[in-house]
Amino acid sequence: MISKKIYNTTSIAIVISMAMLFCSCADNYKRVGDEAIKNIFPSGIAEDFTLTYTETNGEKEEDGEVVSRVVAVLKSAVSNDFDNLSFSYRTFPDGLKVEFFDDKGMKSTVTADFGIIYSKTNLIDLQGNVVIETEDGKKLEAPQIFWDRNNDWIFTQEKFKYTNPEEGTVMDGEGMDFNRSFSFLHANRTYGLMSIKEKKDD
């Protein structure tokens, strides 16, 4: 009789231990990092995307229509629209090409492997093999460039290569800010080989 009681007590102890073991195996882990990131989906996807920026000077034509001119034309194979978010933006995962036109119709071209336009701040982030070329042949190459559309100002903290065929110069450096026409240019640091065209005396 005593052995039967010991057996029942042992069985009850095993059952309680197993129940505690299964309860302690519950997944109470609070997920962080990549596991906690919510999936974000675009509100719209456009293929063979073309966006034309225009501006008006307030003047009107004889028929009453407001005079406007094309400032820039942006083209991309794919555009993802995330305007459904509180901080809206648009991405160009397959690269983009932007053509800018000044008051005289002179064109500058920008190409990049990837781009983001932040709608609220009017800031454009260009990444991967970024190349800016002006109509007179000036060229800037960098892995990443930011363009502040409000102030028409371009800057980078990355390494760059700037070629100016008019002056016959090639400049390598790191960190630069400039206006779109390259009429003002400030480099934080320059290094490497710099060739400068000398003026000939008459």
GROMACS .gro file of C-alpha atoms in nm:
model
  202
    1MET     CA    1   0.000   0.000   0.000
    2ILE     CA    2   0.288   0.231   0.081
    3SER     CA    3   0.453   0.164  -0.257
    4LYS     CA    4   0.128   0.250  -0.437
    5LYS     CA    5   0.110   0.588  -0.259
    6ILE     CA    6   0.473   0.661  -0.347
    7TYR     CA    7   0.399   0.568  -0.710
    8ASN     CA    8   0.091   0.802  -0.720
    9THR     CA    9   0.293   1.083  -0.559
   10THR     CA   10   0.574   1.034  -0.812
   11SER     CA   11   0.325   1.036  -1.102
   12ILE     CA   12   0.164   1.360  -0.977
   13ALA     CA   13   0.509   1.520  -0.935
   14ILE     CA   14   0.605   1.423  -1.292
   15VAL     CA   15   0.279   1.567  -1.433
   16ILE     CA   16   0.324   1.895  -1.242
   17SER     CA   17   0.690   1.920  -1.354
   18MET     CA   18   0.596   1.864  -1.718
   19ALA     CA   19   0.319   2.126  -1.697
   20MET     CA   20   0.564   2.379  -1.549
   21LEU     CA   21   0.816   2.296  -1.823
   22PHE     CA   22   0.565   2.358  -2.102
   23CYS     CA   23   0.447   2.683  -1.939
   24SER     CA   24   0.804   2.807  -1.908
   25CYS     CA   25   0.860   2.745  -2.282
   26ALA     CA   26   0.604   3.010  -2.381
   27ASP     CA   27   0.739   3.270  -2.628
   28ASN     CA   28   0.758   3.584  -2.414
   29TYR     CA   29   1.050   3.728  -2.618
   30LYS     CA   30   1.003   4.092  -2.710
   31ARG     CA   31   1.118   4.124  -3.068
   32VAL     CA   32   1.360   4.401  -3.164
   33GLY     CA   33   1.566   4.495  -3.465
   34ASP     CA   34   1.463   4.362  -3.804
   35GLU     CA   35   1.191   4.144  -3.648
   36ALA     CA   36   1.010   4.454  -3.517
   37ILE     CA   37   1.012   4.646  -3.848
   38LYS     CA   38   0.666   4.681  -3.996
   39ASN     CA   39   0.624   4.606  -4.364
   40ILE     CA   40   0.569   4.925  -4.563
   41PHE     CA   41   0.405   4.909  -4.903
   42PRO     CA   42   0.374   5.189  -5.162
   43SER     CA   43   0.034   5.340  -5.229
   44GLY     CA   44   0.113   5.333  -5.599
   45ILE     CA   45   0.369   5.199  -5.847
   46ALA     CA   46   0.429   5.363  -6.185
   47GLU     CA   47   0.628   5.219  -6.474
   48ASP     CA   48   0.799   5.429  -6.745
   49PHE     CA   49   0.752   5.724  -6.511
   50THR     CA   50   0.798   6.083  -6.639
   51LEU     CA   51   0.748   6.390  -6.421
   52THR     CA   52   0.776   6.745  -6.560
   53TYR     CA   53   0.842   7.038  -6.326
   54THR     CA   54   0.731   7.382  -6.446
   55GLU     CA   55   0.732   7.731  -6.298
   56THR     CA   56   0.549   8.053  -6.383
   57ASN     CA   57   0.668   8.410  -6.365
   58GLY     CA   58   0.319   8.558  -6.323
   59GLU     CA   59   0.298   8.693  -6.679
   60LYS     CA   60   0.001   8.611  -6.903
   61GLU     CA   61  -0.027   8.559  -7.276
   62GLU     CA   62  -0.277   8.744  -7.496
   63ASP     CA   63  -0.533   8.464  -7.456
   64GLY     CA   64  -0.509   8.496  -7.077
   65GLU     CA   65  -0.309   8.178  -7.014
   66VAL     CA   66  -0.026   8.200  -6.763
   67VAL     CA   67   0.324   8.177  -6.912
   68SER     CA   68   0.522   7.882  -6.776
   69ARG     CA   69   0.852   7.717  -6.855
   70VAL     CA   70   0.990   7.369  -6.802
   71VAL     CA   71   1.240   7.361  -6.514
   72ALA     CA   72   1.314   6.988  -6.501
   73VAL     CA   73   1.207   6.655  -6.649
   74LEU     CA   74   1.251   6.339  -6.440
   75LYS     CA   75   1.239   5.995  -6.604
   76SER     CA   76   1.257   5.652  -6.442
   77ALA     CA   77   1.167   5.293  -6.527
   78VAL     CA   78   0.985   5.246  -6.193
   79SER     CA   79   0.854   5.489  -5.931
   80ASN     CA   80   0.716   5.382  -5.592
   81ASP     CA   81   0.485   5.634  -5.427
   82PHE     CA   82   0.481   5.638  -5.044
   83ASP     CA   83   0.259   5.948  -5.006
   84ASN     CA   84   0.035   5.742  -4.775
   85LEU     CA   85   0.294   5.781  -4.492
   86SER     CA   86   0.313   6.074  -4.250
   87PHE     CA   87   0.661   6.157  -4.388
   88SER     CA   88   0.586   6.098  -4.754
   89TYR     CA   89   0.845   6.018  -5.020
   90ARG     CA   90   0.888   5.864  -5.365
   91THR     CA   91   1.158   5.611  -5.458
   92PHE     CA   92   1.319   5.518  -5.789
   93PRO     CA   93   1.470   5.172  -5.727
   94ASP     CA   94   1.582   5.113  -6.087
   95GLY     CA   95   1.758   5.447  -6.130
   96LEU     CA   96   1.657   5.780  -6.274
   97LYS     CA   97   1.756   6.056  -6.513
   98VAL     CA   98   1.680   6.424  -6.452
   99GLU     CA   99   1.721   6.704  -6.707
  100PHE     CA  100   1.737   7.059  -6.566
  101PHE     CA  101   1.683   7.375  -6.769
  102ASP     CA  102   1.799   7.724  -6.666
  103ASP     CA  103   1.648   8.059  -6.768
  104LYS     CA  104   1.834   8.048  -7.101
  105GLY     CA  105   1.728   7.692  -7.178
  106MET     CA  106   2.071   7.546  -7.103
  107LYS     CA  107   2.039   7.184  -6.996
  108SER     CA  108   2.213   6.992  -6.717
  109THR     CA  109   2.168   6.615  -6.680
  110VAL     CA  110   2.178   6.403  -6.364
  111THR     CA  111   2.179   6.022  -6.359
  112ALA     CA  112   2.185   5.782  -6.062
  113ASP     CA  113   2.125   5.414  -5.983
  114PHE     CA  114   1.873   5.495  -5.708
  115GLY     CA  115   1.682   5.801  -5.592
  116ILE     CA  116   1.445   5.926  -5.321
  117ILE     CA  117   1.238   6.244  -5.330
  118TYR     CA  118   1.116   6.360  -4.988
  119SER     CA  119   0.795   6.551  -5.060
  120LYS     CA  120   0.774   6.759  -4.740
  121THR     CA  121   1.134   6.882  -4.741
  122ASN     CA  122   1.186   6.901  -5.119
  123LEU     CA  123   1.513   6.713  -5.075
  124ILE     CA  124   1.634   6.463  -5.335
  125ASP     CA  125   1.876   6.187  -5.234
  126LEU     CA  126   2.065   6.037  -5.529
  127GLN     CA  127   2.273   5.723  -5.475
  128GLY     CA  128   2.500   5.498  -5.679
  129ASN     CA  129   2.714   5.617  -5.971
  130VAL     CA  130   2.574   5.971  -5.956
  131VAL     CA  131   2.685   6.183  -6.252
  132ILE     CA  132   2.600   6.550  -6.311
  133GLU     CA  133   2.684   6.695  -6.652
  134THR     CA  134   2.628   7.051  -6.773
  135GLU     CA  135   2.579   7.158  -7.133
  136ASP     CA  136   2.928   7.312  -7.143
  137GLY     CA  137   3.089   6.978  -7.048
  138LYS     CA  138   3.149   7.015  -6.673
  139LYS     CA  139   3.103   6.684  -6.493
  140LEU     CA  140   3.078   6.575  -6.130
  141GLU     CA  141   3.090   6.208  -6.027
  142ALA     CA  142   3.012   6.082  -5.674
  143PRO     CA  143   2.852   5.781  -5.500
  144GLN     CA  144   2.586   5.999  -5.333
  145ILE     CA  145   2.457   6.353  -5.380
  146PHE     CA  146   2.177   6.553  -5.216
  147TRP     CA  147   1.985   6.826  -5.398
  148ASP     CA  148   1.793   7.087  -5.199
  149ARG     CA  149   1.523   7.193  -5.445
  150ASN     CA  150   1.404   7.487  -5.232
  151ASN     CA  151   1.746   7.655  -5.244
  152ASP     CA  152   1.861   7.496  -5.571
  153TRP     CA  153   2.172   7.376  -5.387
  154ILE     CA  154   2.362   7.048  -5.427
  155PHE     CA  155   2.598   6.889  -5.175
  156THR     CA  156   2.779   6.569  -5.086
  157GLN     CA  157   3.003   6.442  -4.806
  158GLU     CA  158   3.136   6.158  -5.020
  159LYS     CA  159   3.445   6.139  -5.242
  160PHE     CA  160   3.400   6.308  -5.579
  161LYS     CA  161   3.567   6.376  -5.912
  162TYR     CA  162   3.504   6.710  -6.085
  163THR     CA  163   3.608   6.767  -6.446
  164ASN     CA  164   3.606   7.113  -6.604
  165PRO     CA  165   3.705   7.099  -6.975
  166GLU     CA  166   3.688   7.479  -7.009
  167GLU     CA  167   3.971   7.521  -6.757
  168GLY     CA  168   4.132   7.188  -6.842
  169THR     CA  169   4.116   7.081  -6.477
  170VAL     CA  170   4.037   6.755  -6.300
  171MET     CA  171   3.985   6.772  -5.922
  172ASP     CA  172   3.944   6.484  -5.675
  173GLY     CA  173   3.821   6.550  -5.323
  174GLU     CA  174   3.584   6.469  -5.041
  175GLY     CA  175   3.283   6.681  -4.947
  176MET     CA  176   3.151   6.952  -5.176
  177ASP     CA  177   2.861   7.193  -5.212
  178PHE     CA  178   2.771   7.398  -5.519
  179ASN     CA  179   2.489   7.549  -5.723
  180ARG     CA  180   2.348   7.365  -6.021
  181SER     CA  181   2.538   7.568  -6.282
  182PHE     CA  182   2.873   7.513  -6.101
  183SER     CA  183   2.925   7.892  -6.102
  184PHE     CA  184   2.988   7.863  -5.726
  185LEU     CA  185   3.173   7.560  -5.595
  186HIS     CA  186   3.318   7.487  -5.250
  187ALA     CA  187   3.519   7.170  -5.185
  188ASN     CA  188   3.585   7.067  -4.824
  189ARG     CA  189   3.900   6.872  -4.906
  190THR     CA  190   4.091   6.808  -5.228
  191TYR     CA  191   4.366   6.554  -5.286
  192GLY     CA  192   4.528   6.336  -5.547
  193LEU     CA  193   4.627   6.456  -5.891
  194MET     CA  194   4.497   6.795  -5.999
  195SER     CA  195   4.583   6.918  -6.348
  196ILE     CA  196   4.549   7.293  -6.405
  197LYS     CA  197   4.554   7.459  -6.741
  198GLU     CA  198   4.808   7.741  -6.754
  199LYS     CA  199   4.728   8.070  -6.925
  200LYS     CA  200   4.956   8.153  -7.216
  201ASP     CA  201   5.124   8.495  -7.219
  202ASP     CA  202   5.083   8.696  -7.541
   0.00000   0.00000   0.00000
